[in-house]
mmCIF file of C-alpha atoms in Angstrom:
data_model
loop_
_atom_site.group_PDB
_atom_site.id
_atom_site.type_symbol
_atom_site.label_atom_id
_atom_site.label_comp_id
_atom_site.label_asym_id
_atom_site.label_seq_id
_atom_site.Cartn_x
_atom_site.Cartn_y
_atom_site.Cartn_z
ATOM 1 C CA UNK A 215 51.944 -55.107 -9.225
ATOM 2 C CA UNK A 216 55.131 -52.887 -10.299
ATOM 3 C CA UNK A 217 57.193 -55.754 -10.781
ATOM 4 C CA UNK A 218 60.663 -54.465 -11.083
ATOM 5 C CA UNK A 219 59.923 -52.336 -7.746
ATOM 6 C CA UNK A 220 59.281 -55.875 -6.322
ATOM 7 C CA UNK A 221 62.357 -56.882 -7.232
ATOM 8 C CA UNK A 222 64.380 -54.207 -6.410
ATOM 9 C CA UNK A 223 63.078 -54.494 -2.876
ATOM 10 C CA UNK A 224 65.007 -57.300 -1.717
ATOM 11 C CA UNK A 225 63.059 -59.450 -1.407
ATOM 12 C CA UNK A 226 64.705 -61.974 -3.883
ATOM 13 C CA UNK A 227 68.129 -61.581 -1.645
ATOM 14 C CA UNK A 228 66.252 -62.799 1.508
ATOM 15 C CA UNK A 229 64.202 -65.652 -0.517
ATOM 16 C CA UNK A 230 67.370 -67.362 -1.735
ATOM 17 C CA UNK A 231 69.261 -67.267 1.393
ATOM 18 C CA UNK A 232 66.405 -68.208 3.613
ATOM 19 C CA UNK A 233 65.500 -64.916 6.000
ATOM 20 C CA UNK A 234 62.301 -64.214 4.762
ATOM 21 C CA UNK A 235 59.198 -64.729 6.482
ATOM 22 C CA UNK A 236 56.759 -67.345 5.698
ATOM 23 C CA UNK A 237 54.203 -65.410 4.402
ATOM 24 C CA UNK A 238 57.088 -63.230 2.231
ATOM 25 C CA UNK A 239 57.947 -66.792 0.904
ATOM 26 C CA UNK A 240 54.144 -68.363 0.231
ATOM 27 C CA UNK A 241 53.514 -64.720 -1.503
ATOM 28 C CA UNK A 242 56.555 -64.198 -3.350
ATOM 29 C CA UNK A 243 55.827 -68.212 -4.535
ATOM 30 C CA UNK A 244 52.798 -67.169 -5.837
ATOM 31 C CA UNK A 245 54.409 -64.523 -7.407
ATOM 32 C CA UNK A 246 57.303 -65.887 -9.126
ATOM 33 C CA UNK A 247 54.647 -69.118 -10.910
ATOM 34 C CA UNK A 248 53.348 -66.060 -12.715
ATOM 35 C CA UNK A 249 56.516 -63.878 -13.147
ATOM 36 C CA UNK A 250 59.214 -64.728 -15.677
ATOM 37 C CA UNK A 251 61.112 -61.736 -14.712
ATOM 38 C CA UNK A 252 60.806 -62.989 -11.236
ATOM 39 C CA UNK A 253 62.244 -66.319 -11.839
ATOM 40 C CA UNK A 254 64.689 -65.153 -13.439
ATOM 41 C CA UNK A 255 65.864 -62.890 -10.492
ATOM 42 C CA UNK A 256 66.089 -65.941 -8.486
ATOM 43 C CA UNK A 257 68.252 -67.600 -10.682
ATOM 44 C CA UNK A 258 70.444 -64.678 -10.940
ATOM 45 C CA UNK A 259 71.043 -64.493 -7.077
ATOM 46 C CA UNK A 260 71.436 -68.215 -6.438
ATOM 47 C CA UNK A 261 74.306 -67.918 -9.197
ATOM 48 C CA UNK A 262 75.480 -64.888 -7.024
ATOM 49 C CA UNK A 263 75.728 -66.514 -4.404
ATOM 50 C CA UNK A 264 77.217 -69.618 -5.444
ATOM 51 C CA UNK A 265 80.072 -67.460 -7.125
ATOM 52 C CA UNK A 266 80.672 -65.868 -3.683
ATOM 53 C CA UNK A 267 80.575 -69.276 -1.927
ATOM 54 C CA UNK A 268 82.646 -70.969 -4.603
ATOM 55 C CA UNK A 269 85.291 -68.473 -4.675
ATOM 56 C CA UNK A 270 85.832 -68.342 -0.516
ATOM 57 C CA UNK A 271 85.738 -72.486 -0.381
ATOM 58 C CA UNK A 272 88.242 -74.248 1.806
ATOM 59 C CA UNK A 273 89.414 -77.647 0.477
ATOM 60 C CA UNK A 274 89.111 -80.546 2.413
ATOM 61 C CA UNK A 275 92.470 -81.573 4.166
ATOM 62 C CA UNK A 276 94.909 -84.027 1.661
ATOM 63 C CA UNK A 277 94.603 -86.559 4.575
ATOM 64 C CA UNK A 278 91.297 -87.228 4.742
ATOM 65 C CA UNK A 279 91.354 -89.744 1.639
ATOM 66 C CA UNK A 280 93.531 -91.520 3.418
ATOM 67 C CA UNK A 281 92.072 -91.627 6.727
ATOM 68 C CA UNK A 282 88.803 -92.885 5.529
ATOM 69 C CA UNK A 283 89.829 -95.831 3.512
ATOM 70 C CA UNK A 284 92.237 -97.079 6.316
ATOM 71 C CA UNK A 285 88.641 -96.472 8.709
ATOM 72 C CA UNK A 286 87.219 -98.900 5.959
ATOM 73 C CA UNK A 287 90.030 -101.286 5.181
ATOM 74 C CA UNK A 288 90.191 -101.746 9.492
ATOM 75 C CA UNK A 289 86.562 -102.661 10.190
ATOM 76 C CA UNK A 290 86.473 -105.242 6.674
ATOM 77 C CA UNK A 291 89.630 -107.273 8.173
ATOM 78 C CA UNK A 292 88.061 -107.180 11.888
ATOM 79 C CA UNK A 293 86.440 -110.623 12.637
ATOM 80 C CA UNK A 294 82.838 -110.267 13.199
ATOM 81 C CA UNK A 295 82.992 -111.085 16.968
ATOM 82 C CA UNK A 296 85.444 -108.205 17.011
ATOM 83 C CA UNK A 297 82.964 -106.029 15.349
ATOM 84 C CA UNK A 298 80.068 -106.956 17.809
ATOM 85 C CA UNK A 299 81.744 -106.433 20.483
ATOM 86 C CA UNK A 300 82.965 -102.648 19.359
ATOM 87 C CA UNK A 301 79.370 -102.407 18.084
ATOM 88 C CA UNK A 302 78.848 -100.140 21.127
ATOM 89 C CA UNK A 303 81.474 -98.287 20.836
ATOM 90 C CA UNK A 304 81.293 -95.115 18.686
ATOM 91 C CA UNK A 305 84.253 -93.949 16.818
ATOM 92 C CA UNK A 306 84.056 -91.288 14.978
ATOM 93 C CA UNK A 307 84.628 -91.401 11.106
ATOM 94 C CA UNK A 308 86.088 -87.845 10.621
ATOM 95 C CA UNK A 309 88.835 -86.738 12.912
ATOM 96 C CA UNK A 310 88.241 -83.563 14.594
ATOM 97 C CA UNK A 311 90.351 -81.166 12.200
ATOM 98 C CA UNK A 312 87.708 -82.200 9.160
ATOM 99 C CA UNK A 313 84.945 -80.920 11.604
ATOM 100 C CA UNK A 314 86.895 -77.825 12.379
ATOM 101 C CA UNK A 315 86.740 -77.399 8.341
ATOM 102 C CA UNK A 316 83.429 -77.891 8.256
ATOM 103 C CA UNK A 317 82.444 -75.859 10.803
ATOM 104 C CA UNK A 318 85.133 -72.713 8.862
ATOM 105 C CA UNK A 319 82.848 -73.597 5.512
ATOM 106 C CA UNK A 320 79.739 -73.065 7.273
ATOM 107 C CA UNK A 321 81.136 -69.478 8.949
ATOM 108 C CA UNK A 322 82.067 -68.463 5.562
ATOM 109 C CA UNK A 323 78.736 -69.515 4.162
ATOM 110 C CA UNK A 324 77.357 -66.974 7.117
ATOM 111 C CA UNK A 325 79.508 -64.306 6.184
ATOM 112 C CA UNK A 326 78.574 -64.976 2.257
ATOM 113 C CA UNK A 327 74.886 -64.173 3.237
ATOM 114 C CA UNK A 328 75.405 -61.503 5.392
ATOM 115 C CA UNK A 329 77.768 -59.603 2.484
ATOM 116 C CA UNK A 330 74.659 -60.250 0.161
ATOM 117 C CA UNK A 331 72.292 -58.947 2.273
ATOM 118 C CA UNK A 332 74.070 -56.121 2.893
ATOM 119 C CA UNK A 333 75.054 -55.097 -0.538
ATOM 120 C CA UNK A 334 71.118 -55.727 -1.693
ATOM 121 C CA UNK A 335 70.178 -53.512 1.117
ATOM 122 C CA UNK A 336 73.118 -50.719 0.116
ATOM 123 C CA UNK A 337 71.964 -51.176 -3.667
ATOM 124 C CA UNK A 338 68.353 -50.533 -2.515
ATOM 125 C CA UNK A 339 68.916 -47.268 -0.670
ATOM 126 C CA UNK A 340 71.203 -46.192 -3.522
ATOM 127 C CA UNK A 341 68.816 -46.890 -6.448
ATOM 128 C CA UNK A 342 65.819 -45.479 -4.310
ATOM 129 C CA UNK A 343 67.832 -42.230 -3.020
ATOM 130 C CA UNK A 344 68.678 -42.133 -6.702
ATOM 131 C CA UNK A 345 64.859 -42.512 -7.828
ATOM 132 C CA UNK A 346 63.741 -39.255 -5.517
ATOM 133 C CA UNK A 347 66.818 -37.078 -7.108
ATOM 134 C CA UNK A 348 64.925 -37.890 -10.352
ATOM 135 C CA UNK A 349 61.719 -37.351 -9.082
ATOM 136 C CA UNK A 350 62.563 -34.085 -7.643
ATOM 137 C CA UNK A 351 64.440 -32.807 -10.951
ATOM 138 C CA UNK A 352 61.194 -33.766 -12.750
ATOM 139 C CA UNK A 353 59.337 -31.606 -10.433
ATOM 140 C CA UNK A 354 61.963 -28.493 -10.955
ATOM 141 C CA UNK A 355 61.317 -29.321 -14.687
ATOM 142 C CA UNK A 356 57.694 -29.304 -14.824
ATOM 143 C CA UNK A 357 57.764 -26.144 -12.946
ATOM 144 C CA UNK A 358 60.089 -24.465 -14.694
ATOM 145 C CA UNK A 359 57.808 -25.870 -17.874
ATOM 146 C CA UNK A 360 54.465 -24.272 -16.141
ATOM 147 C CA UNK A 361 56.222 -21.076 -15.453
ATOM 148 C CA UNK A 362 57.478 -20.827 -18.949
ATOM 149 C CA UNK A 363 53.853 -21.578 -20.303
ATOM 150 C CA UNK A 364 52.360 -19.263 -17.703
ATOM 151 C CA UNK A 365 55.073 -16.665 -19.290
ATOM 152 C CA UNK A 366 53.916 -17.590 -22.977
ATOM 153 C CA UNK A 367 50.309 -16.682 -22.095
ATOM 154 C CA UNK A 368 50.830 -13.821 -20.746
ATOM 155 C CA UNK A 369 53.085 -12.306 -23.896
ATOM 156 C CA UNK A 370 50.408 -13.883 -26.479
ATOM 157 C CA UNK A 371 47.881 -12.082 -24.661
ATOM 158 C CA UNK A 372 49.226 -8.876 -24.665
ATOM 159 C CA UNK A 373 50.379 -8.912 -27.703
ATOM 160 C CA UNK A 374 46.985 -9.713 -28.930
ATOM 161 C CA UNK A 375 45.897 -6.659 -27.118
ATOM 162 C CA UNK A 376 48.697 -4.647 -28.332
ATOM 163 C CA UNK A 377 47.932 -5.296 -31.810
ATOM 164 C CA UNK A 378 44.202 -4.692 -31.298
ATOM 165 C CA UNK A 379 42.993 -1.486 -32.951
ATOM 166 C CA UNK A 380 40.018 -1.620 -30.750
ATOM 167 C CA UNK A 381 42.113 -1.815 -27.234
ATOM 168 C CA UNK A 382 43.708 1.442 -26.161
ATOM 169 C CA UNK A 383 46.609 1.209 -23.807
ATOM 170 C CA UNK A 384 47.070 3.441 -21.155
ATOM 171 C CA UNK A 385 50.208 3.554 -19.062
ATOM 172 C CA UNK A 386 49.900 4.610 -15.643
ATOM 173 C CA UNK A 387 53.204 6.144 -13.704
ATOM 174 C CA UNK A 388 54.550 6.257 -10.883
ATOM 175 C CA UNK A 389 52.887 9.158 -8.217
ATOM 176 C CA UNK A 390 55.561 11.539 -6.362
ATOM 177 C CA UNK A 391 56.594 8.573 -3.310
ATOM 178 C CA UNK A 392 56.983 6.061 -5.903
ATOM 179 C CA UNK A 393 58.757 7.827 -8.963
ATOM 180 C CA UNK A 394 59.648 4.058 -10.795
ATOM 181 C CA UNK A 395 56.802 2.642 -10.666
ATOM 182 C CA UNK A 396 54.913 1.485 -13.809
ATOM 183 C CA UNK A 397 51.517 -0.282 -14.675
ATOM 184 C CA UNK A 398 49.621 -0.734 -17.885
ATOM 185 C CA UNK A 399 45.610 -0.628 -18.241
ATOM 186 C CA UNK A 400 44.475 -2.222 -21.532
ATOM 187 C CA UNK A 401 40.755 -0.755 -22.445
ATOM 188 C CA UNK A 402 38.743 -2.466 -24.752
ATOM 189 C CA UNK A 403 36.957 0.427 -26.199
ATOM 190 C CA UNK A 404 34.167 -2.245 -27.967
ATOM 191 C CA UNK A 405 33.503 -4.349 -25.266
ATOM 192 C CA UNK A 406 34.442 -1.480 -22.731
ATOM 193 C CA UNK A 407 36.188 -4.726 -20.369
ATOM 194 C CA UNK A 408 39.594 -3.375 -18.746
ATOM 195 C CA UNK A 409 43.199 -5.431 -18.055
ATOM 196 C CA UNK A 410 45.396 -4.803 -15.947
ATOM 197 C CA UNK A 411 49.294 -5.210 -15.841
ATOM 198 C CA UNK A 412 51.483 -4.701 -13.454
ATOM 199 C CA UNK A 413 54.933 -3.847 -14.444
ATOM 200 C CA UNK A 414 56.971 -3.605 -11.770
ATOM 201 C CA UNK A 415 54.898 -3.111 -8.503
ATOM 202 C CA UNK A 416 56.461 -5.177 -5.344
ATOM 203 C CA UNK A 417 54.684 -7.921 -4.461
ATOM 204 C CA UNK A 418 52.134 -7.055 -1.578
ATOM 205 C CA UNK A 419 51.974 -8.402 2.049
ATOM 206 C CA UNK A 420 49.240 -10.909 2.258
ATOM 207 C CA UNK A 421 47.239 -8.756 3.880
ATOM 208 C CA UNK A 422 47.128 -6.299 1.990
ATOM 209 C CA UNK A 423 46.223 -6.295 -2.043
ATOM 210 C CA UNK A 424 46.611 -3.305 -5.102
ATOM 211 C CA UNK A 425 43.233 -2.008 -6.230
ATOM 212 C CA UNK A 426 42.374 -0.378 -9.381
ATOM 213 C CA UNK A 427 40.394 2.817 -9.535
ATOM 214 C CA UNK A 428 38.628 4.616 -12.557
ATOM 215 C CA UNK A 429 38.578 8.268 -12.758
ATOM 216 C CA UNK A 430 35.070 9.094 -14.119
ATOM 217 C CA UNK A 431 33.473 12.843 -13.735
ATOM 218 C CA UNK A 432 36.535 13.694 -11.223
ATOM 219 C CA UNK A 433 35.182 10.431 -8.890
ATOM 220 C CA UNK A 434 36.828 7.347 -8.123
ATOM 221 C CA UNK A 435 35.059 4.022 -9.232
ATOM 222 C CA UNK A 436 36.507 0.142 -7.706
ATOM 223 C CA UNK A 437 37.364 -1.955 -10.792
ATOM 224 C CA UNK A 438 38.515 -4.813 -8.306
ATOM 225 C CA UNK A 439 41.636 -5.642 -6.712
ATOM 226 C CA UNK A 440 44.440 -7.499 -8.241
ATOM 227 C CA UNK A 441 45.407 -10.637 -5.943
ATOM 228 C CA UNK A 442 48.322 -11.842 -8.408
ATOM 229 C CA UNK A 443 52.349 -11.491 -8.135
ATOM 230 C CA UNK A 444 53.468 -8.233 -9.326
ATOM 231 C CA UNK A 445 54.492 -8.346 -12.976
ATOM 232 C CA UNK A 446 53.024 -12.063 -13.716
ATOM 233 C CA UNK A 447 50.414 -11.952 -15.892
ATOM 234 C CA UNK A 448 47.894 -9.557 -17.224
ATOM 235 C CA UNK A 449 44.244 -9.568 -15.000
ATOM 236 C CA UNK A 450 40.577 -8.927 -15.996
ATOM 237 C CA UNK A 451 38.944 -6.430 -14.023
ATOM 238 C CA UNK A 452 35.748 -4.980 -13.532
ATOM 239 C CA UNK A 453 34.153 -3.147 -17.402
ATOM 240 C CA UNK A 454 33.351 0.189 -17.519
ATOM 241 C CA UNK A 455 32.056 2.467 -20.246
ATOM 242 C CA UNK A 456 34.087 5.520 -19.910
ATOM 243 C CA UNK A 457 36.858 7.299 -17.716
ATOM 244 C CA UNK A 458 39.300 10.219 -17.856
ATOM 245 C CA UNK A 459 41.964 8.236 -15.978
ATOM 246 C CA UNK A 460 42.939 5.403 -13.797
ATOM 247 C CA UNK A 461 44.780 4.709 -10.453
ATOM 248 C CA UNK A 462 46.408 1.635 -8.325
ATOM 249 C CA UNK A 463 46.314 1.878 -4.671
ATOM 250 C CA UNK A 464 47.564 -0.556 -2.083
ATOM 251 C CA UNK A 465 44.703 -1.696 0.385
ATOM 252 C CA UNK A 466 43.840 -3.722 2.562
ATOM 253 C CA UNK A 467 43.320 -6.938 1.714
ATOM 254 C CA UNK A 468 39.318 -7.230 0.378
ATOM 255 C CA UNK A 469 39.551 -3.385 -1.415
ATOM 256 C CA UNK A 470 38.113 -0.380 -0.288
ATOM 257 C CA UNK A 471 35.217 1.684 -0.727
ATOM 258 C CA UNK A 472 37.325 4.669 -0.921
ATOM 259 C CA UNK A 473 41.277 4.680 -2.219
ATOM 260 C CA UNK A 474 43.694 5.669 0.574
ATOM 261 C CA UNK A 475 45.332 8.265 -1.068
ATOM 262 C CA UNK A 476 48.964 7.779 0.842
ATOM 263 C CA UNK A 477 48.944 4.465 -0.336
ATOM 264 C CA UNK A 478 48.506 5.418 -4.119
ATOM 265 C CA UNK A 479 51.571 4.094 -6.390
ATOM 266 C CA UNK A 480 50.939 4.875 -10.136
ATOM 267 C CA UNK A 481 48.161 7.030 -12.636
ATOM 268 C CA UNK A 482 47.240 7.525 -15.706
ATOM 269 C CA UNK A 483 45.337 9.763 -18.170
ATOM 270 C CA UNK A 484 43.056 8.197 -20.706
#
């Protein structure tokens, strides 16, 4: 048990001042014989509490001293037939403004608990509102902390590529209807596997995905589609042993046996 959430959820507040539930109370019982922390939480709010009371007391009127011991000076000097015969009578010991008193301490003890209650249940909602602004800025962070990884990768490896005698890079530009385009092929002339990069190709519908095409003997050969954002990272695609040159079209999403020639963006001689 997370006992500092268990804490922090009130339910110390309603044990002290008596609204909790009977099992609440046999379980948080249990609890506290095994919890110093718990215990100590208890101890904390009864001295709340008894602050708050303390400090909102009304004292008792300067009369009442007085009233009592002339109550008790009266019934010693009465004669004991006198006292039989009043036996039945009931008189009450505290005139009615010390029960008017009484009754004001217990309101204030009422409002005491209520003020408690509700500033445990206002810290609550603050500390857990506060707890999901943390949890969400820990999300942003890790994100931002995957993306920059993600980002890392993606450099390394194409430096590594760069810097590889063996890979030769070929950069494919952009056909007549899309002049800026720009995409890099990285062909590993040894192991004859092929990369692909996209540098600044908009990101495709989702149904539809870029597919690469090798230029071998003056026919186009599928090296795969690339189903990644544009510009993001650098892809393995399908190895081939030679081509004169190499194409990106935009297809449906799946590829096509055939490129759709409209719907070619960038190309490049080997």
């Amino acid at each position: 048990m997370d006992i500092k959430a268990y804490i922090s959820s009130g339910i110390v507040e309603a044990y002290v001042m008596g609204t909790a539930s009977e099992e609440e109370v046999r379980i948080f019982e249990c609890v506290q014989k095994h919890s110093p922390e718990v215990r100590q939480a208890v101890l904390d709010a009864q001295s709340i509490l008894e602050d708050f009371v303390t400090s909102q007391a009304i004292a008792p009127p300067a009369e009442l001293k007085s009233v009592i011991w002339a109550k008790v000076k009266q019934e010693a000097d009465e004669p004991s037939d006198v006292k039989d015969a009043s036996a039945a009578v009931t008189v009450p010991l505290y005139p009615s403004q010390v029960i008017e008193h009484s009754n004001s301490r217990l309101k204030w003890l009422t409002v005491a608990a209520t003020v408690l209650l509700v500033a445990s249940i206002s810290l609550n909602l603050y500390l857990n509102g506060r707890q999901n602004r943390i949890k969400g800025q820990l999300a942003v962070l890790q994100a931002s902390k995957t993306k920059d990884e993600l980002n890392y990768n993606n450099l390394k490896s194409r430096w590594d590529m760069v810097n590889n005698p063996a890979v030769k890079s070929i950069h494919l530009l952009g056909v007549e209807k899309h002049p800026d385009m720009r995409a890099v092929v990285y062909f590993d002339q040894t192991s004859k596997q092929v990369y692909l990069a996209l540098e600044n190709l908009p990101k495709p519908s989702k149904d539809h995905q870029y597919q690469l095409w090798a230029i071998v003997d003056g026919k186009p050969v599928s090296l795969g589609v690339f189903d990644q954002d544009a510009g993001s990272t650098v892809q393995k695609m399908t190895a081939i042993k030679t081509a004169q040159a190499f194409a990106i079209t935009l297809e449906k999403r799946g590829g096509s046996p055939s490129p759709t020639l409209e719907q070619m963006y960038v190309m490049g001689k080997v």
